[in-house]
Amino acid sequence: MIKKKEILYHFLSIVLFLSITVYLFNPIFFEDKIVNQHDIEQWKGSSKEVKDFREKTGDEPLWTNSMFSGMPAYLIDVKWDNNLILGIHKIVSLGIPHPINYIFISFISFYIMLIVFKVRIPLSIIGSIIFTLSSYMIIGILAGHNARIGSIAFIPLILAGVHLGLTRNIKIGFLITMTSLALQIRVNHLQITYYTLLILLIYGISFLIYSYKENNLKRDLINIGILSVAALISIGTFFGELWSIAEYSKYSIRGPSEIQTNEKGLSKDYAFQYSNGIFEPLTLVIPNILGGPSQQELNINSNLGKAFLNNNIGRQQTKEQLKNIPTYWGNQPFTAPYYASALSLFFILLGLFILNSKEKVWLIILTSLGIILSWGNNFEVLNSFLFEYFPGYNKFRSVTFIIIISIFSIVLMGMISLEKLLLKPTKKNIDLFKKSVLLTGLFFIIILIISNFLSYSGAVDENLKNLPNWFINNLIADRKDMLIYDTIRNLIFVLIFTGCIYLHLIGKLKSIFLMLILIFLSIIDMNLINNRFIKENSFMRKNKENFTLTEADKKILNNNLSKERVLNLQNPFNEATTSYHHQSVGGYHGAKLRRYQDLIEFGISNEINDVIKTIQNRSNDFSKLNIINMLNVGYFKFNNTSNGVIKNNFQFGKAWYVSKLEKVKNPKEEIEKLRNENLKNTAIVDNSKFPNLKNEYNSDGTIITESYKPYQMIYKTSNLEVSFLVFSEIFYPKGWEVYINNQPSNFVRVNYILRGLEIPAGENTIEIKFKPNSFVYGNLITKYSSLILILLIPIILLFEYNRKK
């Protein structure tokens, strides 16, 4: 039974975690602000059409035309019938505002895991603080990677459930595993869930090896089977979304390319674009060892600050110039340091020395795996092999994210090691503790020595070559000072932290004072680094409108009654502001349709250059823009003024009749034909996929759009002979149904990416619906799995209560 004293300590721990959360993000709690998150602002733009339709009709649109000319809405914002899981999520987070609730959940999750691993309460508090306040978590929240950080927050709780189920209590282990995994996958970041499975796989293999040695294999396999049922129920609560994502993935840039046969998922260059350099994981120990983030604010008393002042640049202007200095000198195009703790190396060494094989081997493997896989293309021997052959690994980008496995393992190993040291302070363990401290201190001293021989120059400096020498020289001096400062700072933290432990081990410091000091030191260590990233501009007013109608938007909306698409000529495929107000050719999403990405690379990008040249020549003849015109682009926007909009009068409309089908043999021929054919009269068809069509059709006829919804369109046509229609809508093979006069028909993919349809002679009503089975039936499984999970919680708790009673 849990003692009353322990309940009090747990309560005080929760209060501490809540207090730290409020302190770090106090503008949210006291100034009615929200986190200023770039990625979330982009999501707001891409989801506007979906949310507006839901609020107006109560229906889920399932498809949106506001981004990339059309794509499934369940990749952006669709409500599924798993609200019961959402209710649990709100209870666990104590109503703390989103997304800061993930920080609080992470505190609680890691704390519970350490308690399950039999780490005493104060050390569990310390471990939870170090993990949750790692810069990985804080930077992720500030950047708007809410789903990633939310998924990570549940990793410790999932492992806690599995470990508890396999070692002590299968019923409560089942309950925790089932609930925490359901909560994690509901957050919907499959890359982190994939990493969670890697952690469980390594842990499970290690556990079974020692289970076999201890003759417990049969019992433990049964328990693993029971926990697998828990996992299946959890997956069931997200089944519809998993089905939809898995279905879509094959047709997205995460799936195989049809024109580049060597690509089975993301291209390796794209996936490994952000890869840690070999020495970059040292930022886990020394955050500024490579200069910190890509851009960092420097103090006016820095070398560069003094240089600005010495070159007659005013104090206020100097402060402005110092806000975004490229202090980073590693090899990544964009980065921020993933700092774990000043004690990271000490935790690793202590774990290596003091833990037995059963306790440490799986954690060492995980720590190493996280570091090695984060190297990406800088360690191709392993990473290229895994990318090509490890199931599902080529579906994810930004391999640096996997360093969270190392952070997780280092902190867990550190706390288990400290628990063992304090529980059994034998002479041998104390000697191993001293050895760990000595080697850690030696590491920092070596870094200080090496700091005198480094160049402090990196890939980013190529962009600085036109700047004066005084700027470069002082920037290098600041980079060196930053490394030395962090090295000395962290050495001091290690010495104070371990010095207090040593005083306790020799009886000079009471346990309660030791723990209070260590908790305080951990908070100070992590917060001093996080204050480098949490700035005043990290928050903004809750009501701030980032999608204010510009004069350009007003002009388009006032004239665009037929909802023609808009092409923003400024970075169109990396912004969703246009999608907020219009149906856009561009957008912002990490999983575009593969064929649409091909169209961007092999067609749209080239035609955008043609548009710019045409405008520069003061012409509005856009008749030769085959691809842009077939996408029904009616407006080009190149700035936010009223004069920053140009009307395109050559777009083909929502649908048009063609007189000829140009039949090709494969997708490569299909896309190559797009720029040369007159797509107003000719449609290009891959005959290997859509055979038995006529070569020529009568193109006389009329078509009227009778009604439009994102997931349903109705057209009225009139044509004297059998005709062929091309719609300026994106072809997606799953879920779209088409009916001609209430009789089912089939779309033909034409022009590489659009929908085509052969229609009979006469007056016709064409109804198009998006009704994917993955939503219709997947949502039912989601609903009933969620209900089963909710019902099992009180049943299991009642059984456990009666057993203890």
PDB file of C-alpha atoms in Angstrom, residues 483-643:
ATOM      1  CA  LEU A 483      32.563  27.534 -25.991  1.00  0.00           C
ATOM      2  CA  ILE A 484      34.931  28.377 -23.131  1.00  0.00           C
ATOM      3  CA  TYR A 485      32.162  29.940 -21.041  1.00  0.00           C
ATOM      4  CA  ASP A 486      29.837  26.927 -21.371  1.00  0.00           C
ATOM      5  CA  THR A 487      32.662  24.486 -20.702  1.00  0.00           C
ATOM      6  CA  ILE A 488      33.725  26.225 -17.479  1.00  0.00           C
ATOM      7  CA  ARG A 489      30.100  26.769 -16.450  1.00  0.00           C
ATOM      8  CA  ASN A 490      29.233  23.088 -16.853  1.00  0.00           C
ATOM      9  CA  LEU A 491      32.427  21.927 -15.152  1.00  0.00           C
ATOM     10  CA  ILE A 492      31.449  24.041 -12.128  1.00  0.00           C
ATOM     11  CA  PHE A 493      27.936  22.540 -12.136  1.00  0.00           C
ATOM     12  CA  VAL A 494      29.352  19.016 -12.247  1.00  0.00           C
ATOM     13  CA  LEU A 495      31.780  19.707  -9.407  1.00  0.00           C
ATOM     14  CA  ILE A 496      29.112  21.261  -7.173  1.00  0.00           C
ATOM     15  CA  PHE A 497      26.569  18.521  -7.949  1.00  0.00           C
ATOM     16  CA  THR A 498      28.972  15.626  -7.415  1.00  0.00           C
ATOM     17  CA  GLY A 499      30.697  17.392  -4.514  1.00  0.00           C
ATOM     18  CA  CYS A 500      27.408  17.507  -2.604  1.00  0.00           C
ATOM     19  CA  ILE A 501      26.842  13.812  -3.308  1.00  0.00           C
ATOM     20  CA  TYR A 502      30.336  13.025  -2.001  1.00  0.00           C
ATOM     21  CA  LEU A 503      29.716  15.030   1.186  1.00  0.00           C
ATOM     22  CA  HIS A 504      26.612  12.941   1.740  1.00  0.00           C
ATOM     23  CA  LEU A 505      28.460   9.689   1.058  1.00  0.00           C
ATOM     24  CA  ILE A 506      31.037  10.496   3.759  1.00  0.00           C
ATOM     25  CA  GLY A 507      28.332  11.576   6.208  1.00  0.00           C
ATOM     26  CA  LYS A 508      28.865  15.361   6.023  1.00  0.00           C
ATOM     27  CA  LEU A 509      25.540  16.261   4.377  1.00  0.00           C
ATOM     28  CA  LYS A 510      22.105  14.957   5.362  1.00  0.00           C
ATOM     29  CA  SER A 511      19.991  13.258   2.730  1.00  0.00           C
ATOM     30  CA  ILE A 512      17.179  15.819   2.788  1.00  0.00           C
ATOM     31  CA  PHE A 513      19.578  18.737   2.272  1.00  0.00           C
ATOM     32  CA  LEU A 514      21.408  16.829  -0.461  1.00  0.00           C
ATOM     33  CA  MET A 515      18.207  16.251  -2.418  1.00  0.00           C
ATOM     34  CA  LEU A 516      17.011  19.833  -2.058  1.00  0.00           C
ATOM     35  CA  ILE A 517      20.388  21.118  -3.299  1.00  0.00           C
ATOM     36  CA  LEU A 518      20.435  18.682  -6.247  1.00  0.00           C
ATOM     37  CA  ILE A 519      16.877  19.600  -7.265  1.00  0.00           C
ATOM     38  CA  PHE A 520      17.753  23.291  -7.080  1.00  0.00           C
ATOM     39  CA  LEU A 521      20.948  22.801  -9.119  1.00  0.00           C
ATOM     40  CA  SER A 522      19.077  20.842 -11.793  1.00  0.00           C
ATOM     41  CA  ILE A 523      16.464  23.579 -12.178  1.00  0.00           C
ATOM     42  CA  ILE A 524      19.153  26.282 -12.388  1.00  0.00           C
ATOM     43  CA  ASP A 525      21.257  24.339 -14.903  1.00  0.00           C
ATOM     44  CA  MET A 526      18.379  23.715 -17.302  1.00  0.00           C
ATOM     45  CA  ASN A 527      16.721  27.115 -16.950  1.00  0.00           C
ATOM     46  CA  LEU A 528      19.905  29.084 -17.582  1.00  0.00           C
ATOM     47  CA  ILE A 529      20.206  27.393 -20.963  1.00  0.00           C
ATOM     48  CA  ASN A 530      16.500  27.588 -21.801  1.00  0.00           C
ATOM     49  CA  ASN A 531      16.480  31.320 -21.096  1.00  0.00           C
ATOM     50  CA  ARG A 532      18.636  31.640 -24.209  1.00  0.00           C
ATOM     51  CA  PHE A 533      15.653  30.487 -26.264  1.00  0.00           C
ATOM     52  CA  ILE A 534      12.612  31.724 -24.334  1.00  0.00           C
ATOM     53  CA  LYS A 535      12.502  35.413 -25.209  1.00  0.00           C
ATOM     54  CA  GLU A 536       9.907  38.161 -25.003  1.00  0.00           C
ATOM     55  CA  ASN A 537       9.020  37.593 -28.661  1.00  0.00           C
ATOM     56  CA  SER A 538       8.430  33.895 -27.940  1.00  0.00           C
ATOM     57  CA  PHE A 539       4.921  34.932 -26.921  1.00  0.00           C
ATOM     58  CA  MET A 540       2.240  36.962 -28.621  1.00  0.00           C
ATOM     59  CA  ARG A 541      -1.216  38.286 -27.828  1.00  0.00           C
ATOM     60  CA  LYS A 542      -3.852  35.584 -27.980  1.00  0.00           C
ATOM     61  CA  ASN A 543      -6.060  37.636 -30.282  1.00  0.00           C
ATOM     62  CA  LYS A 544      -3.280  38.710 -32.613  1.00  0.00           C
ATOM     63  CA  GLU A 545      -4.348  38.209 -36.203  1.00  0.00           C
ATOM     64  CA  ASN A 546      -1.526  36.951 -38.394  1.00  0.00           C
ATOM     65  CA  PHE A 547      -3.812  36.520 -41.391  1.00  0.00           C
ATOM     66  CA  THR A 548      -5.111  40.057 -41.770  1.00  0.00           C
ATOM     67  CA  LEU A 549      -6.620  40.695 -45.188  1.00  0.00           C
ATOM     68  CA  THR A 550      -4.132  42.600 -47.267  1.00  0.00           C
ATOM     69  CA  GLU A 551      -5.145  44.900 -50.098  1.00  0.00           C
ATOM     70  CA  ALA A 552      -4.040  42.187 -52.497  1.00  0.00           C
ATOM     71  CA  ASP A 553      -6.262  39.599 -50.773  1.00  0.00           C
ATOM     72  CA  LYS A 554      -9.229  41.978 -50.799  1.00  0.00           C
ATOM     73  CA  LYS A 555      -8.815  42.593 -54.503  1.00  0.00           C
ATOM     74  CA  ILE A 556      -8.751  38.870 -55.254  1.00  0.00           C
ATOM     75  CA  LEU A 557     -11.725  38.033 -53.016  1.00  0.00           C
ATOM     76  CA  ASN A 558     -13.840  40.843 -54.453  1.00  0.00           C
ATOM     77  CA  ASN A 559     -13.340  39.602 -58.003  1.00  0.00           C
ATOM     78  CA  ASN A 560     -12.827  35.859 -57.621  1.00  0.00           C
ATOM     79  CA  LEU A 561     -16.483  34.765 -57.562  1.00  0.00           C
ATOM     80  CA  SER A 562     -15.748  31.453 -59.300  1.00  0.00           C
ATOM     81  CA  LYS A 563     -13.028  30.537 -56.769  1.00  0.00           C
ATOM     82  CA  GLU A 564     -10.132  30.328 -59.204  1.00  0.00           C
ATOM     83  CA  ARG A 565      -6.836  29.326 -57.642  1.00  0.00           C
ATOM     84  CA  VAL A 566      -4.210  31.787 -56.475  1.00  0.00           C
ATOM     85  CA  LEU A 567      -0.463  31.436 -56.974  1.00  0.00           C
ATOM     86  CA  ASN A 568       1.705  33.399 -54.553  1.00  0.00           C
ATOM     87  CA  LEU A 569       4.959  33.993 -56.390  1.00  0.00           C
ATOM     88  CA  GLN A 570       6.883  34.505 -53.126  1.00  0.00           C
ATOM     89  CA  ASN A 571       7.996  31.122 -51.748  1.00  0.00           C
ATOM     90  CA  PRO A 572       4.663  29.471 -52.679  1.00  0.00           C
ATOM     91  CA  PHE A 573       5.461  25.937 -51.491  1.00  0.00           C
ATOM     92  CA  ASN A 574       6.602  26.889 -48.017  1.00  0.00           C
ATOM     93  CA  GLU A 575       3.799  29.159 -46.800  1.00  0.00           C
ATOM     94  CA  ALA A 576       0.144  28.687 -45.910  1.00  0.00           C
ATOM     95  CA  THR A 577      -0.939  32.326 -45.545  1.00  0.00           C
ATOM     96  CA  THR A 578      -2.386  32.241 -49.050  1.00  0.00           C
ATOM     97  CA  SER A 579      -4.365  29.106 -48.127  1.00  0.00           C
ATOM     98  CA  TYR A 580      -6.057  30.993 -45.292  1.00  0.00           C
ATOM     99  CA  HIS A 581      -7.954  33.237 -47.720  1.00  0.00           C
ATOM    100  CA  HIS A 582      -7.864  31.451 -51.074  1.00  0.00           C
ATOM    101  CA  GLN A 583      -7.630  28.143 -52.862  1.00  0.00           C
ATOM    102  CA  SER A 584      -3.892  27.974 -53.341  1.00  0.00           C
ATOM    103  CA  VAL A 585      -1.544  26.192 -55.694  1.00  0.00           C
ATOM    104  CA  GLY A 586       1.063  26.242 -52.920  1.00  0.00           C
ATOM    105  CA  GLY A 587       0.967  25.505 -49.213  1.00  0.00           C
ATOM    106  CA  TYR A 588       2.939  24.234 -46.248  1.00  0.00           C
ATOM    107  CA  HIS A 589       3.027  20.518 -45.426  1.00  0.00           C
ATOM    108  CA  GLY A 590       5.663  17.836 -44.973  1.00  0.00           C
ATOM    109  CA  ALA A 591       3.760  15.169 -46.910  1.00  0.00           C
ATOM    110  CA  LYS A 592       2.573  16.517 -50.231  1.00  0.00           C
ATOM    111  CA  LEU A 593       1.288  14.119 -52.847  1.00  0.00           C
ATOM    112  CA  ARG A 594       4.282  12.596 -54.622  1.00  0.00           C
ATOM    113  CA  ARG A 595       2.901  13.385 -58.068  1.00  0.00           C
ATOM    114  CA  TYR A 596       2.226  16.978 -57.049  1.00  0.00           C
ATOM    115  CA  GLN A 597       5.804  17.323 -55.820  1.00  0.00           C
ATOM    116  CA  ASP A 598       6.942  15.936 -59.183  1.00  0.00           C
ATOM    117  CA  LEU A 599       4.761  18.526 -60.888  1.00  0.00           C
ATOM    118  CA  ILE A 600       6.353  21.297 -58.804  1.00  0.00           C
ATOM    119  CA  GLU A 601       9.878  20.158 -59.620  1.00  0.00           C
ATOM    120  CA  PHE A 602       9.386  19.372 -63.322  1.00  0.00           C
ATOM    121  CA  GLY A 603       6.778  21.931 -64.291  1.00  0.00           C
ATOM    122  CA  ILE A 604       5.329  24.519 -61.941  1.00  0.00           C
ATOM    123  CA  SER A 605       8.701  25.900 -60.807  1.00  0.00           C
ATOM    124  CA  ASN A 606       9.749  26.502 -64.404  1.00  0.00           C
ATOM    125  CA  GLU A 607       6.454  28.147 -65.234  1.00  0.00           C
ATOM    126  CA  ILE A 608       6.723  30.409 -62.175  1.00  0.00           C
ATOM    127  CA  ASN A 609       9.952  31.734 -63.701  1.00  0.00           C
ATOM    128  CA  ASP A 610       8.033  32.274 -66.964  1.00  0.00           C
ATOM    129  CA  VAL A 611       5.346  34.204 -65.067  1.00  0.00           C
ATOM    130  CA  ILE A 612       7.943  36.460 -63.447  1.00  0.00           C
ATOM    131  CA  LYS A 613       9.629  37.144 -66.797  1.00  0.00           C
ATOM    132  CA  THR A 614       6.259  37.930 -68.394  1.00  0.00           C
ATOM    133  CA  ILE A 615       5.398  40.397 -65.624  1.00  0.00           C
ATOM    134  CA  GLN A 616       8.842  42.003 -65.854  1.00  0.00           C
ATOM    135  CA  ASN A 617       8.227  42.483 -69.586  1.00  0.00           C
ATOM    136  CA  ARG A 618       4.978  44.312 -68.665  1.00  0.00           C
ATOM    137  CA  SER A 619       2.880  41.687 -70.412  1.00  0.00           C
ATOM    138  CA  ASN A 620      -0.157  39.729 -69.249  1.00  0.00           C
ATOM    139  CA  ASP A 621      -0.038  37.060 -71.941  1.00  0.00           C
ATOM    140  CA  PHE A 622       0.065  33.855 -69.897  1.00  0.00           C
ATOM    141  CA  SER A 623      -1.366  31.644 -72.647  1.00  0.00           C
ATOM    142  CA  LYS A 624       1.695  29.392 -72.824  1.00  0.00           C
ATOM    143  CA  LEU A 625       1.513  28.352 -69.168  1.00  0.00           C
ATOM    144  CA  ASN A 626       0.180  24.850 -69.734  1.00  0.00           C
ATOM    145  CA  ILE A 627       0.465  23.532 -66.166  1.00  0.00           C
ATOM    146  CA  ILE A 628      -0.500  26.677 -64.291  1.00  0.00           C
ATOM    147  CA  ASN A 629      -3.504  27.182 -66.564  1.00  0.00           C
ATOM    148  CA  MET A 630      -4.715  23.585 -66.186  1.00  0.00           C
ATOM    149  CA  LEU A 631      -4.633  24.126 -62.390  1.00  0.00           C
ATOM    150  CA  ASN A 632      -7.131  26.950 -62.904  1.00  0.00           C
ATOM    151  CA  VAL A 633      -4.840  29.678 -61.562  1.00  0.00           C
ATOM    152  CA  GLY A 634      -6.755  32.917 -61.984  1.00  0.00           C
ATOM    153  CA  TYR A 635      -4.553  35.246 -59.946  1.00  0.00           C
ATOM    154  CA  PHE A 636      -0.852  35.812 -59.414  1.00  0.00           C
ATOM    155  CA  LYS A 637       0.117  37.537 -56.179  1.00  0.00           C
ATOM    156  CA  PHE A 638       3.604  38.986 -55.789  1.00  0.00           C
ATOM    157  CA  ASN A 639       3.123  41.439 -52.918  1.00  0.00           C
ATOM    158  CA  ASN A 640       0.409  42.563 -50.490  1.00  0.00           C
ATOM    159  CA  THR A 641      -0.588  45.801 -52.230  1.00  0.00           C
ATOM    160  CA  SER A 642      -3.526  46.173 -54.560  1.00  0.00           C
ATOM    161  CA  ASN A 643      -1.042  46.498 -57.439  1.00  0.00           C
TER     162      ASN A 643
END
